[in-house]
PDB file of C-alpha atoms in Angstrom:
ATOM      1  CA  UNK A   1       0.047  -9.295  37.271  1.00 51.00           C
ATOM      2  CA  UNK A   2      -3.141 -10.139  35.390  1.00 59.00           C
ATOM      3  CA  UNK A   3      -3.508 -13.369  37.406  1.00 63.00           C
ATOM      4  CA  UNK A   4      -3.393 -11.663  40.814  1.00 61.00           C
ATOM      5  CA  UNK A   5      -6.521 -10.475  42.627  1.00 64.00           C
ATOM      6  CA  UNK A   6      -7.370  -7.055  41.174  1.00 75.00           C
ATOM      7  CA  UNK A   7      -4.519  -7.697  38.712  1.00 85.00           C
ATOM      8  CA  UNK A   8      -6.315  -6.360  35.631  1.00 89.00           C
ATOM      9  CA  UNK A   9      -7.552  -3.327  37.554  1.00 91.00           C
ATOM     10  CA  UNK A  10      -4.074  -2.608  38.962  1.00 92.00           C
ATOM     11  CA  UNK A  11      -2.476  -3.105  35.559  1.00 91.00           C
ATOM     12  CA  UNK A  12      -4.988  -0.729  33.957  1.00 94.00           C
ATOM     13  CA  UNK A  13      -4.198   1.887  36.622  1.00 92.00           C
ATOM     14  CA  UNK A  14      -0.449   1.404  36.089  1.00 92.00           C
ATOM     15  CA  UNK A  15      -0.846   1.997  32.344  1.00 91.00           C
ATOM     16  CA  UNK A  16      -2.688   5.245  33.137  1.00 92.00           C
ATOM     17  CA  UNK A  17       0.087   6.321  35.524  1.00 92.00           C
ATOM     18  CA  UNK A  18       2.662   5.746  32.786  1.00 94.00           C
ATOM     19  CA  UNK A  19       0.548   7.576  30.157  1.00 93.00           C
ATOM     20  CA  UNK A  20      -1.802   9.878  32.143  1.00 93.00           C
ATOM     21  CA  UNK A  21      -3.999  10.967  29.231  1.00 94.00           C
ATOM     22  CA  UNK A  22      -5.452   7.456  29.040  1.00 95.00           C
ATOM     23  CA  UNK A  23      -6.942   7.944  32.512  1.00 93.00           C
ATOM     24  CA  UNK A  24      -9.481  10.348  30.980  1.00 95.00           C
ATOM     25  CA  UNK A  25     -11.408   7.363  29.591  1.00 97.00           C
ATOM     26  CA  UNK A  26     -11.036   5.131  32.690  1.00 97.00           C
ATOM     27  CA  UNK A  27     -10.036   2.051  30.686  1.00 97.00           C
ATOM     28  CA  UNK A  28     -10.027  -1.492  31.994  1.00 96.00           C
ATOM     29  CA  UNK A  29      -7.705  -3.939  30.249  1.00 97.00           C
ATOM     30  CA  UNK A  30      -9.553  -7.264  30.204  1.00 96.00           C
ATOM     31  CA  UNK A  31      -7.023  -9.416  28.404  1.00 96.00           C
ATOM     32  CA  UNK A  32      -3.453  -8.998  27.219  1.00 96.00           C
ATOM     33  CA  UNK A  33      -1.212 -11.474  25.458  1.00 96.00           C
ATOM     34  CA  UNK A  34       1.315 -11.233  22.629  1.00 96.00           C
ATOM     35  CA  UNK A  35      -0.592 -10.121  19.548  1.00 97.00           C
ATOM     36  CA  UNK A  36      -3.853  -9.299  21.339  1.00 98.00           C
ATOM     37  CA  UNK A  37      -5.337  -6.775  23.750  1.00 98.00           C
ATOM     38  CA  UNK A  38      -8.943  -6.384  24.847  1.00 98.00           C
ATOM     39  CA  UNK A  39     -10.042  -3.345  26.832  1.00 98.00           C
ATOM     40  CA  UNK A  40     -13.277  -1.679  27.871  1.00 98.00           C
ATOM     41  CA  UNK A  41     -14.283   1.931  28.398  1.00 98.00           C
ATOM     42  CA  UNK A  42     -17.360   2.759  30.446  1.00 98.00           C
ATOM     43  CA  UNK A  43     -19.896   5.191  29.049  1.00 98.00           C
ATOM     44  CA  UNK A  44     -19.960   8.129  31.436  1.00 97.00           C
ATOM     45  CA  UNK A  45     -20.626  11.839  31.168  1.00 97.00           C
ATOM     46  CA  UNK A  46     -16.937  12.777  30.844  1.00 96.00           C
ATOM     47  CA  UNK A  47     -16.581  10.916  27.513  1.00 97.00           C
ATOM     48  CA  UNK A  48     -19.822  12.102  25.896  1.00 97.00           C
ATOM     49  CA  UNK A  49     -20.263  14.675  23.160  1.00 97.00           C
ATOM     50  CA  UNK A  50     -23.027  17.270  22.759  1.00 97.00           C
ATOM     51  CA  UNK A  51     -25.533  14.688  21.440  1.00 97.00           C
ATOM     52  CA  UNK A  52     -25.014  12.226  24.291  1.00 96.00           C
ATOM     53  CA  UNK A  53     -22.948   9.618  22.456  1.00 98.00           C
ATOM     54  CA  UNK A  54     -19.372   8.573  23.193  1.00 98.00           C
ATOM     55  CA  UNK A  55     -17.068  11.227  21.753  1.00 98.00           C
ATOM     56  CA  UNK A  56     -15.046  10.293  18.678  1.00 97.00           C
ATOM     57  CA  UNK A  57     -11.759  11.264  20.311  1.00 97.00           C
ATOM     58  CA  UNK A  58     -12.525   9.141  23.385  1.00 98.00           C
ATOM     59  CA  UNK A  59     -12.854   6.223  20.967  1.00 98.00           C
ATOM     60  CA  UNK A  60      -9.523   7.182  19.368  1.00 98.00           C
ATOM     61  CA  UNK A  61      -7.987   7.240  22.847  1.00 98.00           C
ATOM     62  CA  UNK A  62      -9.297   3.719  23.537  1.00 98.00           C
ATOM     63  CA  UNK A  63      -7.969   2.501  20.173  1.00 99.00           C
ATOM     64  CA  UNK A  64      -4.499   3.950  20.806  1.00 98.00           C
ATOM     65  CA  UNK A  65      -4.417   2.479  24.311  1.00 98.00           C
ATOM     66  CA  UNK A  66      -5.374  -0.977  23.067  1.00 98.00           C
ATOM     67  CA  UNK A  67      -2.899  -0.909  20.163  1.00 98.00           C
ATOM     68  CA  UNK A  68      -0.044   0.492  22.236  1.00 97.00           C
ATOM     69  CA  UNK A  69      -0.423  -1.862  25.185  1.00 97.00           C
ATOM     70  CA  UNK A  70      -0.653  -4.828  22.818  1.00 97.00           C
ATOM     71  CA  UNK A  71       2.472  -3.791  20.893  1.00 97.00           C
ATOM     72  CA  UNK A  72       4.366  -3.206  24.137  1.00 96.00           C
ATOM     73  CA  UNK A  73       3.467  -6.727  25.283  1.00 95.00           C
ATOM     74  CA  UNK A  74       4.380  -8.201  21.890  1.00 96.00           C
ATOM     75  CA  UNK A  75       7.653  -6.712  20.640  1.00 94.00           C
ATOM     76  CA  UNK A  76      10.972  -7.865  22.088  1.00 92.00           C
ATOM     77  CA  UNK A  77      11.481  -4.914  24.470  1.00 86.00           C
ATOM     78  CA  UNK A  78      15.172  -5.642  25.019  1.00 90.00           C
ATOM     79  CA  UNK A  79      15.962  -5.110  21.342  1.00 90.00           C
ATOM     80  CA  UNK A  80      13.149  -2.935  19.954  1.00 93.00           C
ATOM     81  CA  UNK A  81      11.067   0.120  20.789  1.00 94.00           C
ATOM     82  CA  UNK A  82       7.935   1.663  19.324  1.00 95.00           C
ATOM     83  CA  UNK A  83       5.970   4.873  18.971  1.00 95.00           C
ATOM     84  CA  UNK A  84       2.571   5.548  17.388  1.00 96.00           C
ATOM     85  CA  UNK A  85       2.974   7.296  14.046  1.00 96.00           C
ATOM     86  CA  UNK A  86      -0.606   7.754  12.880  1.00 98.00           C
ATOM     87  CA  UNK A  87      -4.177   6.562  12.977  1.00 98.00           C
ATOM     88  CA  UNK A  88      -6.837   6.182  10.299  1.00 98.00           C
ATOM     89  CA  UNK A  89     -10.304   5.903  11.772  1.00 98.00           C
ATOM     90  CA  UNK A  90     -13.846   5.133  10.689  1.00 98.00           C
ATOM     91  CA  UNK A  91     -16.833   6.074  12.808  1.00 97.00           C
ATOM     92  CA  UNK A  92     -19.352   3.423  11.776  1.00 98.00           C
ATOM     93  CA  UNK A  93     -22.265   3.977  14.176  1.00 97.00           C
ATOM     94  CA  UNK A  94     -23.152   6.169  17.125  1.00 97.00           C
ATOM     95  CA  UNK A  95     -21.612   4.748  20.291  1.00 98.00           C
ATOM     96  CA  UNK A  96     -24.299   4.820  22.975  1.00 97.00           C
ATOM     97  CA  UNK A  97     -23.057   2.313  25.586  1.00 98.00           C
ATOM     98  CA  UNK A  98     -19.916   1.037  27.278  1.00 98.00           C
ATOM     99  CA  UNK A  99     -17.374   0.096  24.616  1.00 99.00           C
ATOM    100  CA  UNK A 100     -15.109  -2.925  24.113  1.00 99.00           C
ATOM    101  CA  UNK A 101     -11.957  -2.667  22.003  1.00 99.00           C
ATOM    102  CA  UNK A 102      -9.906  -5.428  20.442  1.00 99.00           C
ATOM    103  CA  UNK A 103      -6.438  -4.954  18.913  1.00 99.00           C
ATOM    104  CA  UNK A 104      -5.020  -8.049  17.245  1.00 98.00           C
ATOM    105  CA  UNK A 105      -2.092  -8.758  14.941  1.00 97.00           C
ATOM    106  CA  UNK A 106      -0.291 -11.768  13.561  1.00 94.00           C
ATOM    107  CA  UNK A 107       2.997 -11.767  15.495  1.00 92.00           C
ATOM    108  CA  UNK A 108       5.960 -11.697  13.083  1.00 86.00           C
ATOM    109  CA  UNK A 109       8.633 -14.375  13.484  1.00 86.00           C
ATOM    110  CA  UNK A 110      11.309 -11.690  13.073  1.00 85.00           C
ATOM    111  CA  UNK A 111      11.031  -8.012  13.998  1.00 87.00           C
ATOM    112  CA  UNK A 112      12.693  -5.637  11.558  1.00 84.00           C
ATOM    113  CA  UNK A 113      14.283  -2.251  12.194  1.00 89.00           C
ATOM    114  CA  UNK A 114      12.435   0.838  10.980  1.00 92.00           C
ATOM    115  CA  UNK A 115       9.144  -0.820  10.150  1.00 92.00           C
ATOM    116  CA  UNK A 116       5.580   0.406  10.221  1.00 95.00           C
ATOM    117  CA  UNK A 117       3.243  -2.051  11.886  1.00 96.00           C
ATOM    118  CA  UNK A 118      -0.445  -1.486  11.122  1.00 97.00           C
ATOM    119  CA  UNK A 119      -2.555  -2.500  14.118  1.00 98.00           C
ATOM    120  CA  UNK A 120      -6.272  -2.865  13.400  1.00 99.00           C
ATOM    121  CA  UNK A 121      -8.509  -1.989  16.340  1.00 99.00           C
ATOM    122  CA  UNK A 122     -12.235  -2.637  16.402  1.00 99.00           C
ATOM    123  CA  UNK A 123     -14.581  -1.128  18.970  1.00 99.00           C
ATOM    124  CA  UNK A 124     -17.962  -2.662  19.751  1.00 99.00           C
ATOM    125  CA  UNK A 125     -20.947  -1.473  21.777  1.00 98.00           C
ATOM    126  CA  UNK A 126     -22.741  -3.588  24.391  1.00 97.00           C
ATOM    127  CA  UNK A 127     -24.951  -5.049  21.670  1.00 97.00           C
ATOM    128  CA  UNK A 128     -21.931  -6.401  19.779  1.00 98.00           C
ATOM    129  CA  UNK A 129     -22.278  -3.800  17.013  1.00 98.00           C
ATOM    130  CA  UNK A 130     -19.066  -2.570  15.400  1.00 99.00           C
ATOM    131  CA  UNK A 131     -19.127   1.205  15.996  1.00 99.00           C
ATOM    132  CA  UNK A 132     -15.524   2.206  15.243  1.00 99.00           C
ATOM    133  CA  UNK A 133     -12.513   0.896  13.342  1.00 99.00           C
ATOM    134  CA  UNK A 134      -8.965   2.228  13.470  1.00 99.00           C
ATOM    135  CA  UNK A 135      -5.740   1.273  11.780  1.00 99.00           C
ATOM    136  CA  UNK A 136      -3.029   2.497  14.137  1.00 98.00           C
ATOM    137  CA  UNK A 137       0.412   2.829  12.558  1.00 98.00           C
ATOM    138  CA  UNK A 138       3.160   1.930  15.019  1.00 97.00           C
ATOM    139  CA  UNK A 139       6.758   2.719  14.089  1.00 97.00           C
ATOM    140  CA  UNK A 140       9.107   0.034  15.377  1.00 95.00           C
ATOM    141  CA  UNK A 141      12.866   0.476  15.525  1.00 95.00           C
ATOM    142  CA  UNK A 142      15.753  -1.527  16.896  1.00 92.00           C
ATOM    143  CA  UNK A 143      17.274  -0.100  20.059  1.00 90.00           C
ATOM    144  CA  UNK A 144      20.772   1.270  19.673  1.00 85.00           C
ATOM    145  CA  UNK A 145      23.488  -0.886  21.184  1.00 76.00           C
ATOM    146  CA  UNK A 146      25.212   0.775  24.121  1.00 67.00           C
TER     147      UNK A 146
END
């Protein structure tokens, strides 16, 4: 889908239909491949806090989106499933522009049952400054045989 005209835009909308809360940040998934996801979130009034910077929880939302979409594109979906289990975050600088997120992992050769996968996500402002870091814990389990 990403190679079709409007493919990234349509894919981003489809993700938001599947998980509607993500639509609150109007994300755009720029790149997705096994082990990597890059997404952007525009700075707009709806994601600002009382001091005019991008709200911390909007950044958490972007981090979870990026980590989750990447994991979904990476794990063997026929045999495994996943769910976010936690997130440790660091707010490093005020976020005052559109934001770009990157979630990247080394793809394991073998996926285990009942494992925690720590997905680091970094969020940058338009100037390339690192403004936010999250370690998203994703719980991966083998699907039950039917």
